[in-house]
Tab-separated table of C-alpha atoms in Angstrom:
chain	number	residue	atom	x	y	z
F	10	MET	CA	165.692	-164.835	-103.495
F	11	LEU	CA	167.719	-162.531	-105.696
F	12	ARG	CA	171.240	-162.897	-106.985
F	13	ALA	CA	172.966	-159.541	-106.703
F	14	MET	CA	176.251	-157.999	-107.766
F	15	ILE	CA	177.793	-154.889	-106.215
F	16	VAL	CA	180.096	-152.906	-108.513
F	17	ASP	CA	182.046	-150.178	-106.709
F	18	ASP	CA	185.757	-149.359	-106.671
F	19	GLU	CA	185.659	-148.523	-102.937
F	20	ALA	CA	185.851	-151.579	-100.666
F	21	PRO	CA	184.189	-149.900	-97.634
F	22	ALA	CA	181.218	-148.907	-99.806
F	23	ARG	CA	180.862	-152.478	-101.084
F	24	SER	CA	181.069	-153.839	-97.555
F	25	GLU	CA	178.411	-151.469	-96.224
F	26	LEU	CA	176.005	-152.162	-99.078
F	27	ARG	CA	176.541	-155.912	-98.739
F	28	PHE	CA	175.647	-155.648	-95.054
F	29	LEU	CA	172.439	-153.732	-95.819
F	30	LEU	CA	171.453	-156.179	-98.560
F	31	GLU	CA	172.031	-159.166	-96.289
F	32	GLN	CA	169.763	-157.644	-93.658
F	33	THR	CA	166.843	-157.612	-96.102
F	34	GLY	CA	166.716	-161.413	-96.221
F	35	LYS	CA	165.949	-161.221	-99.944
F	36	MET	CA	169.398	-161.985	-101.331
F	37	GLY	CA	170.310	-165.522	-102.338
F	38	SER	CA	173.887	-164.525	-103.145
F	39	ILE	CA	175.926	-161.345	-103.410
F	40	SER	CA	179.055	-161.043	-105.538
F	41	GLU	CA	181.372	-158.030	-105.689
F	42	ALA	CA	183.440	-156.348	-108.378
F	43	ALA	CA	185.834	-153.419	-107.951
F	44	SER	CA	185.706	-152.295	-111.587
F	45	VAL	CA	183.573	-152.499	-114.706
F	46	ARG	CA	186.094	-154.835	-116.297
F	47	SER	CA	186.005	-157.356	-113.448
F	48	ALA	CA	182.198	-157.088	-113.335
F	49	ILE	CA	181.976	-158.023	-117.019
F	50	GLU	CA	184.296	-161.002	-116.509
F	51	MET	CA	182.161	-162.265	-113.624
F	52	LEU	CA	178.889	-161.678	-115.471
F	53	MET	CA	180.157	-163.745	-118.398
F	54	GLU	CA	180.376	-166.730	-116.049
F	55	ASN	CA	177.371	-166.169	-113.791
F	56	ARG	CA	174.077	-164.409	-114.387
F	57	VAL	CA	172.612	-162.173	-111.705
F	58	ASP	CA	169.191	-160.619	-111.201
F	59	VAL	CA	170.323	-157.154	-110.166
F	60	VAL	CA	173.483	-155.041	-110.313
F	61	PHE	CA	173.982	-152.341	-107.680
F	62	LEU	CA	176.232	-150.022	-109.608
F	63	ASP	CA	178.384	-147.021	-108.714
F	64	ILE	CA	178.808	-144.431	-111.477
F	65	SER	CA	182.177	-142.731	-110.973
F	66	MET	CA	184.931	-145.343	-111.119
F	67	PRO	CA	188.439	-145.444	-112.618
F	68	GLY	CA	188.392	-146.644	-116.210
F	69	ALA	CA	184.939	-147.347	-117.602
F	70	SER	CA	182.025	-145.737	-115.757
F	71	GLY	CA	178.928	-147.332	-114.317
F	72	ILE	CA	176.839	-145.635	-117.009
F	73	GLN	CA	178.903	-147.384	-119.698
F	74	LEU	CA	178.363	-150.760	-118.054
F	75	ALA	CA	174.636	-150.103	-117.750
F	76	GLU	CA	174.475	-149.184	-121.445
F	77	ALA	CA	176.149	-152.473	-122.354
F	78	LEU	CA	173.843	-154.489	-120.086
F	79	HIS	CA	170.779	-152.724	-121.487
F	80	LYS	CA	171.578	-154.163	-124.935
F	81	LEU	CA	171.399	-157.760	-123.701
F	82	LYS	CA	168.372	-159.918	-124.474
F	83	ASN	CA	167.710	-160.600	-120.785
F	84	PRO	CA	169.630	-157.928	-118.863
F	85	PRO	CA	169.814	-157.801	-115.074
F	86	ALA	CA	168.051	-154.942	-113.338
F	87	VAL	CA	170.334	-152.000	-112.587
F	88	VAL	CA	170.170	-149.924	-109.420
F	89	PHE	CA	172.626	-147.038	-109.328
F	90	VAL	CA	174.226	-146.317	-105.960
F	91	THR	CA	176.204	-143.095	-106.071
F	92	ALA	CA	177.241	-140.056	-104.066
F	93	TYR	CA	176.125	-137.699	-106.836
F	94	SER	CA	172.641	-136.740	-107.975
F	95	ASP	CA	173.620	-135.150	-111.291
F	96	HIS	CA	173.605	-138.425	-113.286
F	97	ALA	CA	169.962	-139.305	-112.654
F	98	VAL	CA	168.785	-138.456	-116.183
F	99	GLU	CA	171.539	-140.573	-117.755
F	100	ALA	CA	170.684	-143.408	-115.378
F	101	PHE	CA	167.065	-143.608	-116.418
F	102	ASP	CA	168.043	-143.317	-120.082
F	103	VAL	CA	169.557	-146.785	-119.659
F	104	ASP	CA	166.376	-148.051	-117.965
F	105	ALA	CA	167.718	-148.146	-114.409
F	106	VAL	CA	165.244	-149.474	-111.862
F	107	ASP	CA	166.244	-146.966	-109.201
F	108	TYR	CA	168.852	-144.381	-108.240
F	109	LEU	CA	170.107	-144.406	-104.637
F	110	LEU	CA	172.279	-141.761	-103.038
F	111	LYS	CA	175.055	-142.625	-100.606
F	112	PRO	CA	174.878	-143.142	-97.703
F	113	VAL	CA	172.094	-145.579	-98.540
F	114	GLU	CA	169.085	-145.565	-96.236
F	115	GLU	CA	167.481	-148.910	-95.406
F	116	ALA	CA	163.977	-147.724	-96.330
F	117	ARG	CA	165.105	-146.537	-99.771
F	118	LEU	CA	167.006	-149.756	-100.367
F	119	ASP	CA	163.868	-151.748	-99.526
F	120	GLN	CA	161.933	-149.668	-102.046
F	121	ALA	CA	164.536	-150.322	-104.718
F	122	ILE	CA	164.491	-154.072	-104.058
F	123	GLY	CA	160.695	-154.020	-104.308
F	124	LYS	CA	161.014	-152.429	-107.752
F	125	VAL	CA	163.566	-155.049	-108.774
F	126	LEU	CA	161.302	-157.892	-107.659
F	127	ALA	CA	158.425	-156.363	-109.626
F	128	ARG	CA	160.524	-156.314	-112.779
F	129	VAL	CA	162.667	-159.420	-112.871
F	130	LYS	CA	162.145	-163.119	-112.480
F	131	PRO	CA	165.042	-164.340	-110.331
F	132	VAL	CA	167.389	-166.619	-112.252
F	133	THR	CA	167.126	-169.057	-109.355
F	134	GLU	CA	163.660	-170.041	-110.592
F	135	SER	CA	164.728	-171.009	-114.081
F	136	LYS	CA	168.379	-171.977	-113.833
F	137	ALA	CA	169.222	-175.612	-114.442
F	138	PRO	CA	170.516	-177.287	-111.278
F	139	ILE	CA	174.249	-177.577	-110.704
F	140	GLU	CA	174.769	-181.028	-109.243
F	141	ARG	CA	178.560	-181.324	-109.353
F	142	ILE	CA	181.532	-178.962	-109.185
F	143	PRO	CA	184.581	-179.683	-111.413
F	144	VAL	CA	188.035	-179.395	-109.802
F	145	GLU	CA	191.566	-180.571	-110.569
F	146	LYS	CA	193.013	-183.389	-108.449
F	147	GLY	CA	196.259	-185.192	-109.209
F	148	GLY	CA	196.300	-184.019	-112.797
F	149	ARG	CA	192.757	-185.124	-113.558
F	150	LYS	CA	189.346	-183.523	-113.531
F	151	VAL	CA	187.194	-184.551	-110.567
F	152	LEU	CA	183.466	-183.844	-110.286
F	153	ILE	CA	182.372	-183.299	-106.683
F	154	PRO	CA	178.657	-183.692	-105.886
F	155	VAL	CA	177.450	-180.444	-104.349
F	156	ASP	CA	175.788	-182.205	-101.418
F	157	GLN	CA	179.159	-183.691	-100.404
F	158	ILE	CA	180.770	-180.268	-99.944
F	159	ARG	CA	180.935	-179.253	-96.286
F	160	TYR	CA	182.504	-175.809	-96.689
F	161	ILE	CA	184.777	-173.763	-98.957
F	162	MET	CA	187.657	-171.622	-97.697
F	163	ALA	CA	189.600	-168.892	-99.502
F	164	LYS	CA	193.340	-169.634	-99.398
F	165	ASP	CA	195.777	-167.281	-101.155
F	166	ASP	CA	194.748	-167.244	-104.838
F	167	TYR	CA	192.706	-170.447	-104.519
F	168	SER	CA	189.536	-171.766	-102.972
F	169	CYS	CA	189.862	-174.888	-100.861
F	170	ILE	CA	186.839	-177.204	-101.056
F	171	PHE	CA	186.325	-179.533	-98.082
F	172	THR	CA	184.278	-182.717	-98.164
F	173	GLU	CA	183.995	-185.119	-95.240
F	174	ASP	CA	187.023	-187.143	-96.336
F	175	ASP	CA	189.049	-184.999	-98.757
F	176	ARG	CA	190.153	-181.534	-99.788
F	177	TYR	CA	190.387	-179.975	-103.254
F	178	LEU	CA	191.901	-176.772	-104.631
F	179	SER	CA	190.095	-174.641	-107.195
F	180	THR	CA	190.987	-171.414	-109.020
F	181	THR	CA	187.317	-170.379	-108.837
F	182	SER	CA	186.985	-167.439	-106.449
F	183	LEU	CA	184.876	-167.514	-103.303
F	184	ALA	CA	182.601	-164.843	-104.797
F	185	GLN	CA	181.987	-167.043	-107.840
F	186	PHE	CA	181.222	-170.056	-105.654
F	187	GLU	CA	178.843	-167.913	-103.619
F	188	SER	CA	176.965	-166.999	-106.784
F	189	LYS	CA	176.904	-170.556	-108.144
F	190	LEU	CA	175.927	-172.319	-104.941
F	191	GLY	CA	173.535	-169.839	-103.361
F	192	ASP	CA	170.540	-171.864	-104.599
F	193	PHE	CA	171.850	-175.035	-102.997
F	194	GLY	CA	171.856	-173.978	-99.369
F	195	PHE	CA	175.374	-172.549	-99.231
F	196	PHE	CA	175.894	-169.392	-97.191
F	197	ARG	CA	178.852	-167.021	-96.913
F	198	VAL	CA	179.467	-166.745	-93.179
F	199	HIS	CA	182.800	-164.922	-93.392
F	200	ARG	CA	184.919	-163.198	-96.020
F	201	ARG	CA	186.967	-166.422	-96.197
F	202	TYR	CA	184.287	-169.094	-95.712
F	203	ILE	CA	181.168	-170.445	-97.420
F	204	VAL	CA	179.289	-173.197	-95.577
F	205	ASN	CA	176.756	-175.824	-96.629
F	206	LEU	CA	173.931	-174.997	-94.205
F	207	ALA	CA	172.579	-178.544	-94.436
F	208	CYS	CA	175.818	-179.723	-92.782
F	209	VAL	CA	175.789	-177.264	-89.867
F	210	GLU	CA	175.217	-179.277	-86.686
F	211	ASP	CA	175.768	-176.659	-83.978
F	212	VAL	CA	176.271	-172.935	-83.411
F	213	GLU	CA	178.609	-171.987	-80.568
F	214	THR	CA	179.371	-168.666	-78.916
F	215	ALA	CA	183.025	-168.554	-77.830
F	216	ALA	CA	184.259	-166.820	-74.653
F	217	THR	CA	185.239	-163.821	-76.794
F	218	GLY	CA	181.657	-163.512	-78.057
F	219	ALA	CA	182.584	-164.769	-81.526
F	220	ILE	CA	180.213	-167.214	-83.230
F	221	GLN	CA	181.583	-170.492	-84.566
F	222	LEU	CA	179.914	-173.310	-86.490
F	223	GLY	CA	180.320	-177.045	-86.077
F	224	VAL	CA	180.033	-178.870	-89.409
F	225	THR	CA	179.216	-182.555	-89.864
F	226	GLY	CA	182.310	-184.674	-90.495
F	227	VAL	CA	184.734	-181.765	-90.003
F	228	ASP	CA	186.926	-181.182	-86.953
F	229	ASP	CA	187.619	-177.477	-87.564
F	230	ARG	CA	185.219	-174.832	-86.261
F	231	ILE	CA	184.075	-172.311	-88.875
F	232	PRO	CA	184.144	-168.628	-87.803
F	233	VAL	CA	181.196	-166.339	-88.474
F	234	SER	CA	181.875	-162.627	-88.940
F	235	ARG	CA	179.807	-160.261	-86.826
F	236	ARG	CA	178.072	-158.845	-89.879
F	237	ARG	CA	176.949	-162.318	-90.966
F	238	VAL	CA	175.426	-163.383	-87.636
F	239	VAL	CA	171.920	-161.945	-88.109
F	240	PRO	CA	171.393	-163.143	-91.699
F	241	LEU	CA	172.873	-166.532	-90.777
F	242	LYS	CA	170.402	-166.945	-87.926
F	243	LYS	CA	167.596	-166.100	-90.321
F	244	ALA	CA	168.886	-168.678	-92.801
F	245	LEU	CA	169.039	-171.323	-90.048
F	246	ASN	CA	165.650	-170.262	-88.596
F	247	LEU	CA	167.241	-169.540	-85.215
């Protein structure tokens, strides 16, 4: 499974590409950045296998980010995703794996992912396990074992981590948690929720047609967005 990052200043474009990537079943986690600057900040904290990168963005361009990544000892693969074909030569000068034109076709995306898999060794195979997550609680640092986390919810500028018997606030974003915990059976079921799949005990279809999850030791039902239903069922072998 690959760890991916989408870098695009347009939210609808990020959402559409995320949906297509999730349908492939080859993504362990997908993080998003709306600018080169935010992408660099996220990459400093979490490595990824592949960056799906727009070219024309306010501020620094995708080409500039790719040039910087290309200088790293172990750079992620870069796949450009753009509405313009006139940057192809520049793209391959920075050793891009592929160059996709918007709107992205599923067949071409599959080809690009195949090229990525042929080039990189997913970081999930070599990364040291994360066993505990540090959070602040009552003025002290608390280390929560990953297997005790039931789900994580985005709340204002924080992430709220739920265990069976407690709740913790963290300034780590949901996207960062998604990247860190993707190898440990955590799945983003909604823009506001990440769930520990090992703790899912039932999947319910409400009268409205919406899918909700029952989680061990938790009273609240966890909503699943329509775009996450198919990949979630694959992850749960349903």
